[in-house]
PDB file of C-alpha atoms in Angstrom:
ATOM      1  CA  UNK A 192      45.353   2.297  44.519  1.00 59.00           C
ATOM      2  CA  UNK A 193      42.473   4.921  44.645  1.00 72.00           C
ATOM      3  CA  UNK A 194      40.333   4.443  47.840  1.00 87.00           C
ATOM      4  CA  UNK A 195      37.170   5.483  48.586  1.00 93.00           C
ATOM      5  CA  UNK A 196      36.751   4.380  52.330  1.00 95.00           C
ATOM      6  CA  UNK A 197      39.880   3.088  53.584  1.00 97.00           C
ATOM      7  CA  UNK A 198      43.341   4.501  53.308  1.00 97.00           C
ATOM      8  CA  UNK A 199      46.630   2.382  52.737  1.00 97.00           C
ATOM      9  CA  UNK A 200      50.307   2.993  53.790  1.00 97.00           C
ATOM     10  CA  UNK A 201      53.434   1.263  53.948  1.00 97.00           C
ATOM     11  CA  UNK A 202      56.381   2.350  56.714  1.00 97.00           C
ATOM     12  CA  UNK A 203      59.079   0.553  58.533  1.00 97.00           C
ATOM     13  CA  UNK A 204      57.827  -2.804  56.073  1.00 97.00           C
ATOM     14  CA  UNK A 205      54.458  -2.414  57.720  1.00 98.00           C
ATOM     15  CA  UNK A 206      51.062  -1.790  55.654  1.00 98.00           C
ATOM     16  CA  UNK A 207      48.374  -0.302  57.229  1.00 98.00           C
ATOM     17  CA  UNK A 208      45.116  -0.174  56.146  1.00 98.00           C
ATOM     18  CA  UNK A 209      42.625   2.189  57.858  1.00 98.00           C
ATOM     19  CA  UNK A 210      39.110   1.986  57.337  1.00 98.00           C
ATOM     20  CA  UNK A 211      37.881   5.440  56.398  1.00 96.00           C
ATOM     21  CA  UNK A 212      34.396   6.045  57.258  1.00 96.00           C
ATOM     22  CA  UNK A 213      34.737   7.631  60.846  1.00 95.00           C
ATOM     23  CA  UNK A 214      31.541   9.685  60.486  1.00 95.00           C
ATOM     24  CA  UNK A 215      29.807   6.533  60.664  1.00 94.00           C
ATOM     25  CA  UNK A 216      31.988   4.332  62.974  1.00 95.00           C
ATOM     26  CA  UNK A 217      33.655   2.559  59.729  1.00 96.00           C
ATOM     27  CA  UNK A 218      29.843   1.132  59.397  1.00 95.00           C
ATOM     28  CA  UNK A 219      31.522  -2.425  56.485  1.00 95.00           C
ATOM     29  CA  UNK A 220      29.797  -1.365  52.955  1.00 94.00           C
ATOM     30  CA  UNK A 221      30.389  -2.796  49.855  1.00 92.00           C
ATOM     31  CA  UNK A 222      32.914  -0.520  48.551  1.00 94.00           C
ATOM     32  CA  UNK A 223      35.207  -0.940  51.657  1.00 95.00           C
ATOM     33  CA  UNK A 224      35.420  -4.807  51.356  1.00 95.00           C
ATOM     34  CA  UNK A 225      36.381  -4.087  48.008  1.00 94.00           C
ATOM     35  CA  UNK A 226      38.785  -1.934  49.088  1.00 96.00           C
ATOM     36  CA  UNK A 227      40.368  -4.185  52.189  1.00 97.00           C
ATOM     37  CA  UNK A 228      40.363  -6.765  50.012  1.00 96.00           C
ATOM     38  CA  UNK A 229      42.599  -5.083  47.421  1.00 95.00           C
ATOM     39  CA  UNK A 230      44.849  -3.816  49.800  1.00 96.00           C
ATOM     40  CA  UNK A 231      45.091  -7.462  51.651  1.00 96.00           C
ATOM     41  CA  UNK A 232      46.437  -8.393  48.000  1.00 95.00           C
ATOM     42  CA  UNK A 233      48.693  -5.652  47.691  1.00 96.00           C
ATOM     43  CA  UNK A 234      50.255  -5.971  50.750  1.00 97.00           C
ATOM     44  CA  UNK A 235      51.153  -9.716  50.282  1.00 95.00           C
ATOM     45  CA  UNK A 236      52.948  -9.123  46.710  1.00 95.00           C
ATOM     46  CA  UNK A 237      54.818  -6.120  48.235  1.00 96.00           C
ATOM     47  CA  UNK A 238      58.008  -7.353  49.375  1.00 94.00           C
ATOM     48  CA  UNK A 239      58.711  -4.910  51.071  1.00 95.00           C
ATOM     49  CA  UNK A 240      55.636  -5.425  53.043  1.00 97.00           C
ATOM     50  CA  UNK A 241      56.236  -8.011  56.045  1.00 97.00           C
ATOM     51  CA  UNK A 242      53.550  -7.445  58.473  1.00 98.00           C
ATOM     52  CA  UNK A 243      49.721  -5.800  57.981  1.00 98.00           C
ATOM     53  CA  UNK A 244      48.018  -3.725  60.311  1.00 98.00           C
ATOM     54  CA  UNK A 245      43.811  -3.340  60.141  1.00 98.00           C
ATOM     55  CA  UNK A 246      42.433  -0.340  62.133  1.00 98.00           C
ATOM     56  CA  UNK A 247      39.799   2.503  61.900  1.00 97.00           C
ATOM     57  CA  UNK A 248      40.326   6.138  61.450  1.00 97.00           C
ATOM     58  CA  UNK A 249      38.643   8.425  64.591  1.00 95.00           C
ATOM     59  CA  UNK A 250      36.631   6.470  67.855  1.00 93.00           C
ATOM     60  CA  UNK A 251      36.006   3.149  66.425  1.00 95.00           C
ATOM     61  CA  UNK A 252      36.966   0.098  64.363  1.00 97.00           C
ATOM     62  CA  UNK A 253      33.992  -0.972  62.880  1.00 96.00           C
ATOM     63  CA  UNK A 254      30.212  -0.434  63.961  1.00 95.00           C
ATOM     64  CA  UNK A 255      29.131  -3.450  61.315  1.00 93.00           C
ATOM     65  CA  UNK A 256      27.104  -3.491  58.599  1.00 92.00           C
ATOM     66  CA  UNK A 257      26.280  -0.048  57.170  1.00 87.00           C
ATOM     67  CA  UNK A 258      22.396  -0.082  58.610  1.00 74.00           C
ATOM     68  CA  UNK A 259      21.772   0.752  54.899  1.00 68.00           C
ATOM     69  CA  UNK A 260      22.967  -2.872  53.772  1.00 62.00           C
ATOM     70  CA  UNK A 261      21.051  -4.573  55.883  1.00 59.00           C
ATOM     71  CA  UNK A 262      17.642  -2.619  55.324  1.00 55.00           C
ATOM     72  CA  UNK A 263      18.161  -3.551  51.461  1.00 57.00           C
ATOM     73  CA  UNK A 264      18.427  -7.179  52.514  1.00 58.00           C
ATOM     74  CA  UNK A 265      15.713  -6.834  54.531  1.00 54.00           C
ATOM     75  CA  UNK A 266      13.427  -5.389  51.398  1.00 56.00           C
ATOM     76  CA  UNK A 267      14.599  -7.388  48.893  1.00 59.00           C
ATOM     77  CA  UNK A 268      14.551 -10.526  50.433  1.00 60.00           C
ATOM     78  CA  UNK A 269      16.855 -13.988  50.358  1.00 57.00           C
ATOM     79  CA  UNK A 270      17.980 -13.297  46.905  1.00 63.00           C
ATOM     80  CA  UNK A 271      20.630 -10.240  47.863  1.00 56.00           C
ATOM     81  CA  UNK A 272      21.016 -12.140  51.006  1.00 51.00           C
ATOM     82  CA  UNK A 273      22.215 -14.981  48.642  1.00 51.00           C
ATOM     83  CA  UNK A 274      24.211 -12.526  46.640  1.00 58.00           C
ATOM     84  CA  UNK A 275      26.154 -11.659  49.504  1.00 50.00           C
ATOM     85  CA  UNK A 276      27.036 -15.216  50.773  1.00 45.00           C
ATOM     86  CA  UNK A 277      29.125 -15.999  47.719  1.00 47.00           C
ATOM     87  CA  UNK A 278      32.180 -17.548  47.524  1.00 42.00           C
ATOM     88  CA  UNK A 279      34.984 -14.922  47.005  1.00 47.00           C
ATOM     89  CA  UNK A 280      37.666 -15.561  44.431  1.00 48.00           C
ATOM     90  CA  UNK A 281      40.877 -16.187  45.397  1.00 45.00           C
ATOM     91  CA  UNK A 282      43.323 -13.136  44.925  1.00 45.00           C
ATOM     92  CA  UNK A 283      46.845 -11.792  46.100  1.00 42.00           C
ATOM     93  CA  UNK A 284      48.888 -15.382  46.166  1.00 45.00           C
ATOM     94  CA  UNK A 285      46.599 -17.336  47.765  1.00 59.00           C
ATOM     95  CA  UNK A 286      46.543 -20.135  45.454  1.00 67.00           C
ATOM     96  CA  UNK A 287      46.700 -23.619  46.963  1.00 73.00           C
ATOM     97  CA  UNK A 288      45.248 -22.293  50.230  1.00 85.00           C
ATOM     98  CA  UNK A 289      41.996 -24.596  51.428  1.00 89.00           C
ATOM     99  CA  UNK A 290      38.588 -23.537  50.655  1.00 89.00           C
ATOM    100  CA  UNK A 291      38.203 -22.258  54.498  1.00 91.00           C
ATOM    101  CA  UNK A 292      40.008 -19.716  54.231  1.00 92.00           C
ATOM    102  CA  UNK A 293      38.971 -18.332  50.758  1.00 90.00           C
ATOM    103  CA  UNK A 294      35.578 -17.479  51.762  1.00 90.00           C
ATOM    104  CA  UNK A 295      34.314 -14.062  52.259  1.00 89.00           C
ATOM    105  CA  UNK A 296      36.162 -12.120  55.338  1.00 92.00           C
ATOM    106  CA  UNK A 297      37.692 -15.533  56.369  1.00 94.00           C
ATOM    107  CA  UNK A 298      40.476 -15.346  53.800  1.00 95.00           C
ATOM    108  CA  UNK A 299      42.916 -13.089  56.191  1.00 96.00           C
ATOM    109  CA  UNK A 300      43.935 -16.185  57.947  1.00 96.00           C
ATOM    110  CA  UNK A 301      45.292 -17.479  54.136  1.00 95.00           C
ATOM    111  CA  UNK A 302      47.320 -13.938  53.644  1.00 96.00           C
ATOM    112  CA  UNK A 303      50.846 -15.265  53.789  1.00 95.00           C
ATOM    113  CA  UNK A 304      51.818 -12.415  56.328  1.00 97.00           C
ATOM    114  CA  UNK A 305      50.805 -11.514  60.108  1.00 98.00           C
ATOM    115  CA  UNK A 306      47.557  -9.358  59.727  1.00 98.00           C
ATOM    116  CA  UNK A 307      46.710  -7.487  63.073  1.00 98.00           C
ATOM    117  CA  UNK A 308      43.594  -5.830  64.302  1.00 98.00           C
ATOM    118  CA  UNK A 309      44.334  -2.286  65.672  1.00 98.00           C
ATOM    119  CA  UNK A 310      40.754  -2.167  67.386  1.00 98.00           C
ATOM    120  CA  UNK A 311      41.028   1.496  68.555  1.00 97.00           C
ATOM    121  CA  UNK A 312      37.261   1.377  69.929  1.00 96.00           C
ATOM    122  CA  UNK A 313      34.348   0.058  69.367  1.00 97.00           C
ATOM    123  CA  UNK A 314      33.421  -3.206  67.243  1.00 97.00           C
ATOM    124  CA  UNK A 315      30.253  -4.719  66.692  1.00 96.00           C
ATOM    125  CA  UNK A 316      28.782  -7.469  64.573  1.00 96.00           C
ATOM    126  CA  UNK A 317      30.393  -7.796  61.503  1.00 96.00           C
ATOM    127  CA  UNK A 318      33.140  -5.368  62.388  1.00 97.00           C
ATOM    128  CA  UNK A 319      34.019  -8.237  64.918  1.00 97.00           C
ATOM    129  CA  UNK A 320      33.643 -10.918  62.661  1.00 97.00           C
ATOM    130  CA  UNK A 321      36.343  -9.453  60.709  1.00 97.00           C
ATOM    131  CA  UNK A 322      38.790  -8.691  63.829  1.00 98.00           C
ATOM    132  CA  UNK A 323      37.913 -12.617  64.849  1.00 97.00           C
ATOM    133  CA  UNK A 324      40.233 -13.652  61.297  1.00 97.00           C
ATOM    134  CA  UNK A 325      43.037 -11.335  62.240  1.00 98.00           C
ATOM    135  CA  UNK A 326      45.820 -13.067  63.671  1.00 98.00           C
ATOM    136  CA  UNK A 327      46.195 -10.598  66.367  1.00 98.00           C
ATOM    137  CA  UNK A 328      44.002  -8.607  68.245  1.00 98.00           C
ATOM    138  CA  UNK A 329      44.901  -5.242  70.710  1.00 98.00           C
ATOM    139  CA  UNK A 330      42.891  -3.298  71.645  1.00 98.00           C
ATOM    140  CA  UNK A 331      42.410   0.342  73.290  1.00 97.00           C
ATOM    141  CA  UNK A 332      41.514   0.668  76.942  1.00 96.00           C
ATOM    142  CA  UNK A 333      38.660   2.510  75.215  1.00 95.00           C
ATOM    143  CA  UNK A 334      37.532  -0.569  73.228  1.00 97.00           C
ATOM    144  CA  UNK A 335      34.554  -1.941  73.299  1.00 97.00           C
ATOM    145  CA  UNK A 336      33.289  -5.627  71.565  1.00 98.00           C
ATOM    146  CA  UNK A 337      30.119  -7.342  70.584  1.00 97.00           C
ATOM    147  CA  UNK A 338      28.378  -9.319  68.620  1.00 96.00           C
ATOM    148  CA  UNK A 339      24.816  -7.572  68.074  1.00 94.00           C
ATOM    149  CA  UNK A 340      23.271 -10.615  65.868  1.00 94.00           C
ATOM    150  CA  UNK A 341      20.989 -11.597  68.069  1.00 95.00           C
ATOM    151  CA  UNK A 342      19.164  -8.395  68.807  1.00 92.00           C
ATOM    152  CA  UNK A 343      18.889  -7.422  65.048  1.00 91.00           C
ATOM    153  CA  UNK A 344      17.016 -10.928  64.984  1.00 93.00           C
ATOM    154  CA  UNK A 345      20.352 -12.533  62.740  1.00 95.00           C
ATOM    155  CA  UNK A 346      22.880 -15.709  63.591  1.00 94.00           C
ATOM    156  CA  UNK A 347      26.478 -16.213  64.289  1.00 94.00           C
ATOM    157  CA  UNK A 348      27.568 -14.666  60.742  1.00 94.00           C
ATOM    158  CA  UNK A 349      30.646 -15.711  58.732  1.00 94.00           C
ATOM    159  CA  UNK A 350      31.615 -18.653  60.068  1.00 95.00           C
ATOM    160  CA  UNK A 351      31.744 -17.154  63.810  1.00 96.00           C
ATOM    161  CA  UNK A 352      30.426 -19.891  65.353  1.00 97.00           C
ATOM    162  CA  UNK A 353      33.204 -21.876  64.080  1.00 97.00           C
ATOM    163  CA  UNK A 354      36.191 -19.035  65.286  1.00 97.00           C
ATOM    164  CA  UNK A 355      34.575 -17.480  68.237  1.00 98.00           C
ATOM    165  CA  UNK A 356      34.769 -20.440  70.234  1.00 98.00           C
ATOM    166  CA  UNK A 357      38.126 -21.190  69.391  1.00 96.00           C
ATOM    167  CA  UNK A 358      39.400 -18.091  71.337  1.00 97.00           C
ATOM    168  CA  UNK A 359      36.750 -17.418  74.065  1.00 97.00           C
ATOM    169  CA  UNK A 360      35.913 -21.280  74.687  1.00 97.00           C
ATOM    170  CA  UNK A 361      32.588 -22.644  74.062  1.00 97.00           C
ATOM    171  CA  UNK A 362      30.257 -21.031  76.793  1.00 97.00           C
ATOM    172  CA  UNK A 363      31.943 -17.329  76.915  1.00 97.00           C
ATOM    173  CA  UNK A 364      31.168 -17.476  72.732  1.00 97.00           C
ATOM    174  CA  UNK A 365      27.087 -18.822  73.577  1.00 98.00           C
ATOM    175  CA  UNK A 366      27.558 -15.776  76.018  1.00 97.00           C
ATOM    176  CA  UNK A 367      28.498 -13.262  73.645  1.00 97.00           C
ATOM    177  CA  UNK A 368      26.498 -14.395  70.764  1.00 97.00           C
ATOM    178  CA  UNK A 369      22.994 -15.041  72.892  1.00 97.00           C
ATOM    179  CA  UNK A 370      22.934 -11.444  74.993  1.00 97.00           C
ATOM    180  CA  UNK A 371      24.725  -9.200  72.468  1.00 96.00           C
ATOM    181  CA  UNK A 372      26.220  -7.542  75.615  1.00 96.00           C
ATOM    182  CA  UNK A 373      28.577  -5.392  74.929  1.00 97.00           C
ATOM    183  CA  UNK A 374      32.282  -6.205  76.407  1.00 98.00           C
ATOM    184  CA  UNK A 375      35.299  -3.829  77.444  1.00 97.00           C
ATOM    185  CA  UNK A 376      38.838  -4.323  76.715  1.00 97.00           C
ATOM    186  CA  UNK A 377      39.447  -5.802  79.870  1.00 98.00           C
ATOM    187  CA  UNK A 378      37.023  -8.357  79.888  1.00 98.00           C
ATOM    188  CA  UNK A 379      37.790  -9.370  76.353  1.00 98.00           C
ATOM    189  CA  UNK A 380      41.493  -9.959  77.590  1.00 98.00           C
ATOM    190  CA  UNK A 381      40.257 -12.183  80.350  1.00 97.00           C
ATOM    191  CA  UNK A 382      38.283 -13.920  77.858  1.00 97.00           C
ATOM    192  CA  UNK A 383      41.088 -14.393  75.413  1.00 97.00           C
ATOM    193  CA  UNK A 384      39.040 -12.477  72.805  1.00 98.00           C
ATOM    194  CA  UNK A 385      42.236  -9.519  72.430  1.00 98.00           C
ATOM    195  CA  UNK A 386      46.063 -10.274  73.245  1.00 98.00           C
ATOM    196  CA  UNK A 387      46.954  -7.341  74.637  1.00 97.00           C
ATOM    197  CA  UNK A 388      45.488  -3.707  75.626  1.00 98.00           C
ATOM    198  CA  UNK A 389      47.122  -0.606  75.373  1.00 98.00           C
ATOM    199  CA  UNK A 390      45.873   2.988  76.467  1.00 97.00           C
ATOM    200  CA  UNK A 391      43.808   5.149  74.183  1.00 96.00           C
ATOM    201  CA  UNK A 392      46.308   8.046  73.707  1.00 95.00           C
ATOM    202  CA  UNK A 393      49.426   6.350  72.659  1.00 96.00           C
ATOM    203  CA  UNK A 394      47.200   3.338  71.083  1.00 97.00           C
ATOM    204  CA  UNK A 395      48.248   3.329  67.532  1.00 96.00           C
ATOM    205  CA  UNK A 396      51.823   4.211  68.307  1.00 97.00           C
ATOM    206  CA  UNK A 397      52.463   0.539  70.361  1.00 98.00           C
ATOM    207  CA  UNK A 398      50.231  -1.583  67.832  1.00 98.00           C
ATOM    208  CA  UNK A 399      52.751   0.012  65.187  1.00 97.00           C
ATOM    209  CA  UNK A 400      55.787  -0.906  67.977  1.00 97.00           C
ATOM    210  CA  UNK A 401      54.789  -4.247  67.828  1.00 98.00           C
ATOM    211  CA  UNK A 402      54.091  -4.860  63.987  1.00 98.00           C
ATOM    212  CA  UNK A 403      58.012  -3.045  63.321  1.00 98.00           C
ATOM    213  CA  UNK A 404      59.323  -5.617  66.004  1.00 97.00           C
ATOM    214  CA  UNK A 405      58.231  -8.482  64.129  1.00 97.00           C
ATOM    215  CA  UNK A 406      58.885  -6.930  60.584  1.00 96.00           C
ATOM    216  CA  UNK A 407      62.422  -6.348  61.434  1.00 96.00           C
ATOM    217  CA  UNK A 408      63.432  -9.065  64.250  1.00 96.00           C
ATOM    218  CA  UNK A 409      62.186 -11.778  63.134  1.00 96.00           C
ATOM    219  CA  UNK A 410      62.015 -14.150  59.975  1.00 96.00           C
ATOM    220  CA  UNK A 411      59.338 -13.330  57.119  1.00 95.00           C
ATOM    221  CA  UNK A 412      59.674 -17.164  55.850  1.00 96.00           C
ATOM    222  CA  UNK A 413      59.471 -18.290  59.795  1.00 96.00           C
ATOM    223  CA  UNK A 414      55.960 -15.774  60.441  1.00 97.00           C
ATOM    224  CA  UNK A 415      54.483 -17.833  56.772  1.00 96.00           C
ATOM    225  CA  UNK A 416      54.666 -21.339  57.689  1.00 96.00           C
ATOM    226  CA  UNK A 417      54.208 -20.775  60.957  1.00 97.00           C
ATOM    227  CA  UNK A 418      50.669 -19.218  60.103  1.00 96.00           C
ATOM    228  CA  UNK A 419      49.969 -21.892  57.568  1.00 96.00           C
ATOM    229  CA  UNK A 420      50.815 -24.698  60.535  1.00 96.00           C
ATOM    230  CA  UNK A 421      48.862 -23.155  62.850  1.00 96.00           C
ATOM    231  CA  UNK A 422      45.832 -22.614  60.547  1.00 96.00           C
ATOM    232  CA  UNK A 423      45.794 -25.875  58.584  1.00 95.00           C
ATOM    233  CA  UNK A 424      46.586 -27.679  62.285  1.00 96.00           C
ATOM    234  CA  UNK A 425      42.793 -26.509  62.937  1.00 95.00           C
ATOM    235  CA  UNK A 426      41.342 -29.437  60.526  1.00 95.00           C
ATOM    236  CA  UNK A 427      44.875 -31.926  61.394  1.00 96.00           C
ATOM    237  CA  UNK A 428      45.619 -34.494  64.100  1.00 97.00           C
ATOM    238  CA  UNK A 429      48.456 -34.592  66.207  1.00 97.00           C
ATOM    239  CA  UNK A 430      50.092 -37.144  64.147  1.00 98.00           C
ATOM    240  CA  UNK A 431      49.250 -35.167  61.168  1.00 97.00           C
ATOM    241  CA  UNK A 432      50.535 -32.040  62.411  1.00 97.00           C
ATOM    242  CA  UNK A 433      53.254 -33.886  63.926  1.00 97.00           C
ATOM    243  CA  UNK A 434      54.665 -34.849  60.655  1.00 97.00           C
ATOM    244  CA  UNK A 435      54.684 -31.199  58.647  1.00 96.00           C
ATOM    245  CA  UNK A 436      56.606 -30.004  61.794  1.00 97.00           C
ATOM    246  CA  UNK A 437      59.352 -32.508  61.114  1.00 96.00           C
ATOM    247  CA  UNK A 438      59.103 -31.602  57.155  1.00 96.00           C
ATOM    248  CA  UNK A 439      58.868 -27.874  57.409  1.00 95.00           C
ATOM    249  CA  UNK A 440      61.741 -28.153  59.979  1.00 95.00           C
ATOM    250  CA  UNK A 441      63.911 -29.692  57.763  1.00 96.00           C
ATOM    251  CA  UNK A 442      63.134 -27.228  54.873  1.00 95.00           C
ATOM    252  CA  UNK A 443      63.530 -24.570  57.349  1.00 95.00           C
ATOM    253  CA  UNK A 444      67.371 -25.864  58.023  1.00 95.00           C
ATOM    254  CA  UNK A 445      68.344 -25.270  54.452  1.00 95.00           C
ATOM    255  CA  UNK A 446      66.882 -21.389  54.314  1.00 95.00           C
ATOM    256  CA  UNK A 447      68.309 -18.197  54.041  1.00 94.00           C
ATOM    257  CA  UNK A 448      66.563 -16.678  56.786  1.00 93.00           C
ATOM    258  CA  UNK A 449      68.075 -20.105  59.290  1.00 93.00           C
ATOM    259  CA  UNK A 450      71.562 -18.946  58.194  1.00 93.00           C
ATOM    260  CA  UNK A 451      70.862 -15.525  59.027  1.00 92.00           C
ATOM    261  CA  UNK A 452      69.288 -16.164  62.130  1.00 94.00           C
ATOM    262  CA  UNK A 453      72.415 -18.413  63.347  1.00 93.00           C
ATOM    263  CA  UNK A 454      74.714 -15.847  62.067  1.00 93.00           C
ATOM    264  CA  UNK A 455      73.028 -12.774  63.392  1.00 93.00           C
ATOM    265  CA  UNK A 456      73.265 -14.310  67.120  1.00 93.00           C
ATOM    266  CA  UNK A 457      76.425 -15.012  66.822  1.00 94.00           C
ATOM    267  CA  UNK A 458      78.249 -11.988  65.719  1.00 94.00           C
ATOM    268  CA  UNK A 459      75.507  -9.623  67.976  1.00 92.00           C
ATOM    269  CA  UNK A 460      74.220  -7.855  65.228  1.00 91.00           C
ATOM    270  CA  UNK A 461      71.102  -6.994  63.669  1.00 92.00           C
ATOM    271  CA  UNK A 462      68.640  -9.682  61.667  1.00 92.00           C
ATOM    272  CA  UNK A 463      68.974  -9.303  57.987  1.00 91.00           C
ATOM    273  CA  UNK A 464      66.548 -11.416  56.851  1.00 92.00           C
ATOM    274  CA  UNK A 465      65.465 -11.923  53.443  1.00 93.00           C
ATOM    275  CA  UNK A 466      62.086 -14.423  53.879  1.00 89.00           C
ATOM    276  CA  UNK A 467      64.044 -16.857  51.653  1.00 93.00           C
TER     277      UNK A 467
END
């Protein structure tokens, strides 16, 4: 895959992609959705791909929208503003998934595998909007998060007002999204915004530590349905949810990866799992 703006490797059955602009803080453009989006879809047919890591290359994960974007919807008016609310095709596997999560940026919570943000810095507007759909969020000690809409005179993009309050809680997101303020890693924690934070100097090093544990420790078919559950339990009741548990539980008894898991306890060895 020729990139442009991101770059994409795959070690210890981890894919990282890396967007590439770091002259600009990773300001989103056209070409590098293209390009994430690609790689989301090559990372999911890999098998030997089990977990997905999204970060930014030099001081910061995202800064937003390239300023250029948004001064060419700003002179041409609603109908490239239009253009750029359409629905995205599906792509990479994701057929069957619900119509939620095949929209544009808010398809990473329909990619079959864990997809983490790395955010090594700062993130701002849409660059958070995209680290909201991650799975996972860590950041740097160095981080720093906010929304921006308001003072460029926008809204809660992308469905944020939907996901935003689902981690921070309903006033913390009307905080965030009415003042724009700008949030460290700490607070974000606090807030449940990030999971974890980890210094600056050895940043990338433990996000990778973390995606290898689950890549080799754990169960590739256990890490798929339990994202679907969780996901599709967003729009279920109890009952509802209730009920796939006891289903998926009983196709989970006839897997591979169960056998292996019983096995590998009991003789004290190393997982081989084989997401089957």
């Amino acid at each position: 895959m020729a990139n442009r703006e991101t770059l994409y490797q795959v070690a210890d059955r981890v894919a990282t992609i890396t967007l590439n602009r770091p002259h600009k803080l990773n300001a989103w453009t056209a070409i590098m959705e293209g390009e994430v989006r690609a790689a989301m879809a090559e990372a999911e047919q890999d098998e030997n791909v089990r977990v997905v890591v999204l970060t930014g290359a030099g001081r910061g994960f995202c800064a937003g929208a390239d300023m250029s974007l948004l001064s060419t919807v700003a002179e041409k008016g609603l109908d490239e503003a239009r253009r750029a609310q359409a629905v995205q095709p599906e792509s990479g596997g994701r057929e069957g998934v619900r119509a939620d999560f095949r929209r544009k940026y808010s398809y990473f919570p329909g990619v079959t595998k864990p997809v983490i943000a790395g955010i090594n810095g700062p993130v701002v507007g849409l660059g958070l909007v995209i680290a909201l759909y991650c799975d996972l969020r860590f950041a740097s000690d160095a981080a720093r998060l906010g929304t921006a809409f308001a003072q460029r005179g926008l809204i809660a993009e992308y469905g944020m007002a939907w996901m935003l309050p689902r981690l921070v809680g309903h006033a913390n997101a009307l905080d965030l999204l009415f003042s724009a303020r700008m949030i460290d890693a700490t607070e974000a924690l606090r807030m449940g915004l990030v999971n974890q934070i980890f210094p600056q100097e050895s940043f990338l090093e433990s996000v990778q530590k973390y995606a290898i544990n689950l890549a080799a420790n754990v169960s590739p078919r256990s890490l798929r349905v339990m994202k679907r559950q969780v996901y599709d339990a967003m729009f279920q009741t109890l009952a509802e949810a209730f009920a796939i548990s006891e289903q998926e539980m009983l196709a989970s008894l006839q897997s591979e990866d169960f056998k292996e898991g019983v096995a590998h306890f009991i003789q004290k060895r190393v997982p081989a799992f084989t997401g089957r």
